Coordinates of C-alpha atoms and ligand atoms in Angstrom, one line a residue:
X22 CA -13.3 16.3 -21.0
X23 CA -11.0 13.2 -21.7
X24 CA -10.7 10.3 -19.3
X25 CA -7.8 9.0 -17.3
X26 CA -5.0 6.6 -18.4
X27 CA -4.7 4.2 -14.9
X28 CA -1.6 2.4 -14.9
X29 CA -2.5 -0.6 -12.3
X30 CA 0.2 -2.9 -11.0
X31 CA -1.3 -6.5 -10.2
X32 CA 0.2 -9.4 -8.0
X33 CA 3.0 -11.3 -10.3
X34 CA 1.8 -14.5 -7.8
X35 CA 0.2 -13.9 -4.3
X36 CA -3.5 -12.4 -4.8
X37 CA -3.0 -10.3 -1.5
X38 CA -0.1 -8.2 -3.2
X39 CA -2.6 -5.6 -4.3
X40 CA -2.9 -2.4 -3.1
X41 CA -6.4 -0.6 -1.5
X42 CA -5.6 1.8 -4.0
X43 CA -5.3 -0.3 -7.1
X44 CA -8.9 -2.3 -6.0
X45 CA -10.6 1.0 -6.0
X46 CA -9.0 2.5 -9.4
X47 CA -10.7 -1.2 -11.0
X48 CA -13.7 -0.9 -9.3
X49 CA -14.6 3.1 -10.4
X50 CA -12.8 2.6 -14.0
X51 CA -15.6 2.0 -16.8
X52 CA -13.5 -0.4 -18.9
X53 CA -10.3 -2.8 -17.7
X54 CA -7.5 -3.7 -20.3
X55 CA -5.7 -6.3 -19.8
X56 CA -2.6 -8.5 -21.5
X57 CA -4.7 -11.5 -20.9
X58 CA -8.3 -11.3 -20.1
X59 CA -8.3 -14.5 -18.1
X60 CA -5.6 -14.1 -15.6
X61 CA -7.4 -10.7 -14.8
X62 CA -10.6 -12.2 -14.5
X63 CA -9.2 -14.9 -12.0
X64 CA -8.1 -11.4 -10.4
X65 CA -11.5 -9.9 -10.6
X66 CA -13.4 -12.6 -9.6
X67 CA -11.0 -12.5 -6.5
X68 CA -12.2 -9.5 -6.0
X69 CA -15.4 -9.4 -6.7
X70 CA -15.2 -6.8 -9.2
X71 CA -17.3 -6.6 -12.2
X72 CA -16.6 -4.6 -15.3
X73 CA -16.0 -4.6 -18.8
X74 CA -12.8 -5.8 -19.8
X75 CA -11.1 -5.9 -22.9
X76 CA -7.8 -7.4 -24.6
X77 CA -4.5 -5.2 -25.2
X78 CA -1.5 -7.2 -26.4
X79 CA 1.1 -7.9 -28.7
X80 CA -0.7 -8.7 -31.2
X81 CA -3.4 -6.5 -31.1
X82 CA -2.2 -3.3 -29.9
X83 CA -1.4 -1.8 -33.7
X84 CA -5.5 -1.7 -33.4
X85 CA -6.5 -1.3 -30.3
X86 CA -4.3 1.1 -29.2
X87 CA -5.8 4.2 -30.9
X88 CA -9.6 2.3 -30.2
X89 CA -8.5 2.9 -26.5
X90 CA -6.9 6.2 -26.7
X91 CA -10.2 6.9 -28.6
X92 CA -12.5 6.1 -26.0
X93 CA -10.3 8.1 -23.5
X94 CA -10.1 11.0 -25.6
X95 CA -14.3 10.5 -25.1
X96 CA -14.2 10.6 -21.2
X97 CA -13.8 7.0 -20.6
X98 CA -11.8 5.8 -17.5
X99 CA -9.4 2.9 -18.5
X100 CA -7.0 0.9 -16.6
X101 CA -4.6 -1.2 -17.8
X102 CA -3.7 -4.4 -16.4
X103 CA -0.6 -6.6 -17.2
X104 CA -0.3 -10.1 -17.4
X105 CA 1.5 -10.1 -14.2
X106 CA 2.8 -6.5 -12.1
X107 CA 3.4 -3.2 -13.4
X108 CA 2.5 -2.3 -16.8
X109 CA 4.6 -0.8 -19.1
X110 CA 7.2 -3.2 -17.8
X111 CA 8.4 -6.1 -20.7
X112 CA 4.3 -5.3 -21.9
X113 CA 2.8 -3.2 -25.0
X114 CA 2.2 -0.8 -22.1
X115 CA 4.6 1.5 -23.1
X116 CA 2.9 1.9 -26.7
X117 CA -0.4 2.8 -25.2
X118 CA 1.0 5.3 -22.8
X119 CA 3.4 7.3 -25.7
X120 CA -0.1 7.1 -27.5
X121 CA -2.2 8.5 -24.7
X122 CA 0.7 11.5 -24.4
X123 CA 0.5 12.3 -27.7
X124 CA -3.2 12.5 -27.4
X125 CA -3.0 14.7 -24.1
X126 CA -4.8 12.1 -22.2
X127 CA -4.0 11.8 -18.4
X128 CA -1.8 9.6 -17.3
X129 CA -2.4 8.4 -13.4
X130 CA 0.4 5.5 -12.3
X131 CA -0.8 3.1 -9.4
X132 CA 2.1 1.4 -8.4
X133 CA 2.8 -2.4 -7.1
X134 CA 4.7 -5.3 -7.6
X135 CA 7.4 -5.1 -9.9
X136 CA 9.1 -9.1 -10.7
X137 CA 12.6 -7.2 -11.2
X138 CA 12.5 -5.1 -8.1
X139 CA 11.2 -8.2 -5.9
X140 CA 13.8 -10.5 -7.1
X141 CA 16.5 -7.7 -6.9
X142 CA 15.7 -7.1 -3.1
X143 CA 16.2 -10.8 -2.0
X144 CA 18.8 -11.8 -4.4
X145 CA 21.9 -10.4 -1.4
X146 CA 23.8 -9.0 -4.7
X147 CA 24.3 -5.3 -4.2
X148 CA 21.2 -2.6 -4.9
X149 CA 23.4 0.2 -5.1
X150 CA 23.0 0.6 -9.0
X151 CA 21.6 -1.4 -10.9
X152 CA 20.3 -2.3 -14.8
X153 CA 17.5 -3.9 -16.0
X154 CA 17.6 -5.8 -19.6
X155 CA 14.5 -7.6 -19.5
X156 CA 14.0 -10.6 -21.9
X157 CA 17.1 -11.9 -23.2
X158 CA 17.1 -12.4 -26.7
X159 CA 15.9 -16.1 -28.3
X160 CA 17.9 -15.1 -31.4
X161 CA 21.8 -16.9 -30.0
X162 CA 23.7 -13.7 -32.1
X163 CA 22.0 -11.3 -30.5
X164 CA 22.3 -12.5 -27.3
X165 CA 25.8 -13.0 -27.5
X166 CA 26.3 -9.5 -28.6
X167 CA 24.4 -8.3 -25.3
X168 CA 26.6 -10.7 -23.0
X169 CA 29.4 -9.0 -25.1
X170 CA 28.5 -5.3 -25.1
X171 CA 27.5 -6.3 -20.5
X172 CA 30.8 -7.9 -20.4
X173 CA 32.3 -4.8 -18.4
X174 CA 29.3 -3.8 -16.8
X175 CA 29.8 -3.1 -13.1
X176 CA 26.1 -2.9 -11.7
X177 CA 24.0 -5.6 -11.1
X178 CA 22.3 -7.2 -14.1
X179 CA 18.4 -8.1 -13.9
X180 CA 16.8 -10.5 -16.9
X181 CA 13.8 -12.2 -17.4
X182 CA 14.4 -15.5 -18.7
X183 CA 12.1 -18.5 -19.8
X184 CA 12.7 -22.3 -18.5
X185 CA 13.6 -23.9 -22.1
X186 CA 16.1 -21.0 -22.3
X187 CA 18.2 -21.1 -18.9
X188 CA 20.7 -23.3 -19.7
X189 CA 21.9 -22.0 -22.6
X190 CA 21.9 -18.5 -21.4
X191 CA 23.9 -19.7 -18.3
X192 CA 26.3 -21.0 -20.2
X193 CA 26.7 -18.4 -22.5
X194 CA 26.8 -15.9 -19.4
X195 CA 29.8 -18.2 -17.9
X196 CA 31.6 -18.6 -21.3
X197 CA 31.6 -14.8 -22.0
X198 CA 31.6 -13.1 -18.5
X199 CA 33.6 -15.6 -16.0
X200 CA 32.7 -16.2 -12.8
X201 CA 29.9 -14.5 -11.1
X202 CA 27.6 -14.6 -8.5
X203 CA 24.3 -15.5 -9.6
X204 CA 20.7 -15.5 -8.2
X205 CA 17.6 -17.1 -10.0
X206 CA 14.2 -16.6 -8.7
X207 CA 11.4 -18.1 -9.4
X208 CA 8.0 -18.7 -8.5
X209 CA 8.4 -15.0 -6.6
X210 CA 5.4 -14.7 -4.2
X211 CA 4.1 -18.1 -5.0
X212 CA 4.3 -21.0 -2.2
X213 CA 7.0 -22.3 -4.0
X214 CA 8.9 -19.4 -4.3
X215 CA 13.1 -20.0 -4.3
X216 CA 15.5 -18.2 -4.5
X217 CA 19.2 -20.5 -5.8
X218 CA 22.3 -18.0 -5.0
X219 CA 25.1 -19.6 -6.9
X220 CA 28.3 -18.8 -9.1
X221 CA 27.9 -18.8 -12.9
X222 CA 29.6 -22.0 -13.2
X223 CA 27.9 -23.9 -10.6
X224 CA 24.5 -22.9 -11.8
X225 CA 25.7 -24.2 -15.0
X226 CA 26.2 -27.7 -13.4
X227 CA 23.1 -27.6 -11.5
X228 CA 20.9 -27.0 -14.4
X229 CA 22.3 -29.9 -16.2
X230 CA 20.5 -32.1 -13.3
X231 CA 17.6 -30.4 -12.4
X232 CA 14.8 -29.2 -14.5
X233 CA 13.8 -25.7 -14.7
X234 CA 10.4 -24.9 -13.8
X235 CA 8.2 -21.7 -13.8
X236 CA 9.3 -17.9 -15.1
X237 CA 12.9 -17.0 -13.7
X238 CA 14.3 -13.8 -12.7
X239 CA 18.0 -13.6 -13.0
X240 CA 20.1 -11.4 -10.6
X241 CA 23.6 -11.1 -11.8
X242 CA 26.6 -9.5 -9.6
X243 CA 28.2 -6.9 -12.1
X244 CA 32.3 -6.9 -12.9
X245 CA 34.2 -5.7 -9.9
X246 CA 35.6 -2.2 -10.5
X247 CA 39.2 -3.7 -9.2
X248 CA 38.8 -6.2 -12.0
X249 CA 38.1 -3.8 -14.7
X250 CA 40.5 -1.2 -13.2
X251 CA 43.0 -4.2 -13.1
X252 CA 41.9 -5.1 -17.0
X253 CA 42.5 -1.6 -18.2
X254 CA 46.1 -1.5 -17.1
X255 CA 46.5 -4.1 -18.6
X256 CA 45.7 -3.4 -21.7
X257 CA 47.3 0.2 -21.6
X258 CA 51.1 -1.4 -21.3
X259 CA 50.1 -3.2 -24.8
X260 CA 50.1 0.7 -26.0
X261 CA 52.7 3.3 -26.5
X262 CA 51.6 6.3 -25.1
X263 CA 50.5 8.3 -27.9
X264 CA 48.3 4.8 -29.1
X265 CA 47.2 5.2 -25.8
X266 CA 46.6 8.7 -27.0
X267 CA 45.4 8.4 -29.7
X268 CA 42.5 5.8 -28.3
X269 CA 40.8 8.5 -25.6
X270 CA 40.7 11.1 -28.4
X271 CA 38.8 7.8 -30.7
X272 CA 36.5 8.1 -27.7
X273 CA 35.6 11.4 -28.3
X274 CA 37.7 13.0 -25.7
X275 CA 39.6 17.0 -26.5
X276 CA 43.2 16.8 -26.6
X277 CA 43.5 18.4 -23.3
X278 CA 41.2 15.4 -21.6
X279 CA 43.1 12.8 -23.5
X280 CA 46.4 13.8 -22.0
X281 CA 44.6 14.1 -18.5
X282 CA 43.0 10.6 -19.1
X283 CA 46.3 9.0 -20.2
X284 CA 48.4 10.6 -17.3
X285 CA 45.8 8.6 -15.0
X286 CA 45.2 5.8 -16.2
X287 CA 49.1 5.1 -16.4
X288 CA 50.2 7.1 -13.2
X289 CA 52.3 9.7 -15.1
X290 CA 52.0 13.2 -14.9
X291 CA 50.1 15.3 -17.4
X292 CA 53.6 17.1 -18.9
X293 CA 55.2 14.0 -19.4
X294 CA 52.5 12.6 -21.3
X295 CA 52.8 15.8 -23.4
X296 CA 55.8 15.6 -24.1
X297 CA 55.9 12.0 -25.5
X298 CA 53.0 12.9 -27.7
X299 CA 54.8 16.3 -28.6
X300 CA 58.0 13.6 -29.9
X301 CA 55.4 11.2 -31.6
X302 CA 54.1 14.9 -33.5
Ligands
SAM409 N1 5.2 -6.5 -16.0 C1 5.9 -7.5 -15.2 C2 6.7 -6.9 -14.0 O1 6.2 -6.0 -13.5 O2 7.7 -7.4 -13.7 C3 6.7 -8.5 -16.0 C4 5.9 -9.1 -17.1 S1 7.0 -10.0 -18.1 C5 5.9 -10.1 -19.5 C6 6.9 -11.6 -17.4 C7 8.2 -12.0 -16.8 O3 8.4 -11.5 -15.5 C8 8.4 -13.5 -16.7 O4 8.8 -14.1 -17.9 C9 9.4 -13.6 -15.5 O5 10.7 -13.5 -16.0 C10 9.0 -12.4 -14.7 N2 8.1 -12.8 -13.6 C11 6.8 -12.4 -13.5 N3 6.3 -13.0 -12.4 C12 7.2 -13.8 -11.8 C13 7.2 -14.6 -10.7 N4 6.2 -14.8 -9.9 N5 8.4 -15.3 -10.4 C14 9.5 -15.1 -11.2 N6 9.5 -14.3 -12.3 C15 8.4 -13.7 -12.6

């Protein structure tokens, strides 16, 4: 019979955020995987568990993922172990479990501390709805093509962003989004945790004082839907109405949602509508 997949969130700072659950799974598991052996060890140690523990990372998964699913497939109990907080999350995680699927191995998730979730719940921006992005791109083209493409985004916004990094990604989120509110956490269950609740542009001035230290999660409030409600109008009395038209069908909308659609967004009714695009015909 194959062995089990454990998926085992760890503390992303504060040793005691670990779950009863979590220190049993490590302590009945035959073998321990973890993003970095040493943190987990520091872990382990803390714990006073002793086991076998092996490396699974970027740049060794293409190898020892199907070694691991191997020694599943043989009845070996793994867990895996991120650098910090739920696997799966920003780690090769999600390659091993895909692998274990396709392998039918078990899959058993032992849930914890999450650094998106924590900051999200502090940050005093709304939790309604919500996206995660995780890293933001080093690569300046491709990050300004995710600020473009989140540029009308009305959720909330959650990143994980470096310290050598922040300033330019502030700056780049104030140049292509506006305004915003804005929390950074850092140092999330640490002593020195902090949480700065600014706008975009002021945490662009207070970075060019202060020196960023320690992993950040960004909380970003998302475009107000009476901005983007007030945007669209807008832009619909630059268009005649079959352009206007003419755009909701580009979208992929049928004729009859297009009218509908244009007879909305511009306060008209649906027969008047018609009939201008019956003239433009
Ligand atoms: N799997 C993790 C999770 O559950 O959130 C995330 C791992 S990801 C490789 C590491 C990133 O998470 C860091 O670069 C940072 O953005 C964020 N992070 C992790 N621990 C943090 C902490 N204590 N304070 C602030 N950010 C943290």
């Amino acid at each position: 019979m194959s062995g089990t997949l454990y998926l085992c969130a760890t503390p992303i700072g504060n040793l005691e955020d670990i779950t009863y659950r979590c220190v049993r799974v490590l302590n009945e598991v035959d073998l321990i995987a973890a993003e970095d052996t040493r943190r987990t060890l520091t872990l382990l140690n803390h714990l006073g568990i002793e086991k076998p523990l092996t490396s699974y990372y970027e740049h060794n998964k293409a190898e020892k993922g199907p070694y691991l699913v191997q020694k599943l497939v043989d009845g070996c109990n793994i867990a895996l172990v991120s650098d910090a907080g739920t696997p799966a999350i920003c780690d090769p995680g999600e390659d091993l479990v895909k692998l274990c699927i396709e392998a039918g191995v078990n899959i058993v998730p032992v849930p914890g501390p999450v650094a998106a979730v924590t900051a999200l719940i502090s940050s005093g921006l709304s939790t309604i709805k919500f996206v995660f992005e995780g890293f933001i791109s080093t690569n300046r083209k491709n990050r300004i093509e995710l600020f473009e493409r989140l540029k009308n985004e009305t959720r909330t916004m959650i990143f994980y962003e470096a310290p050598h990094k922040l300033q330019a990604t502030l700056e780049d989120m104030y140049k292509y989004w506006g305004n915003r509110r804005i929390t950074l956490c850092h140092e999330l269950t640490k002593i020195h945790e902090e949480f700065i609740r600014l706008t975009l542009e002021e945490a662009v001035k207070y970075y060019e004082t202060t020196l960023p230290k320690g992993e950040f999660v960004l909380i970003v409030e998302g475009k107000s839907e009476e901005e983007l409600v007030s945007e669209e109008k807008a832009s619909w009395e630059q268009m005649s109405i079959e352009e206007h038209f003419n755009y909701h069908i580009s979208q992929g909308l049928t004729e009859k949602d297009a009218i509908k659609q244009v007879a909305k967004d511009r306060g008209l009714r649906k027969q008047d509508v018609y009939k201008e695009i019956k003239i433009a015909d």
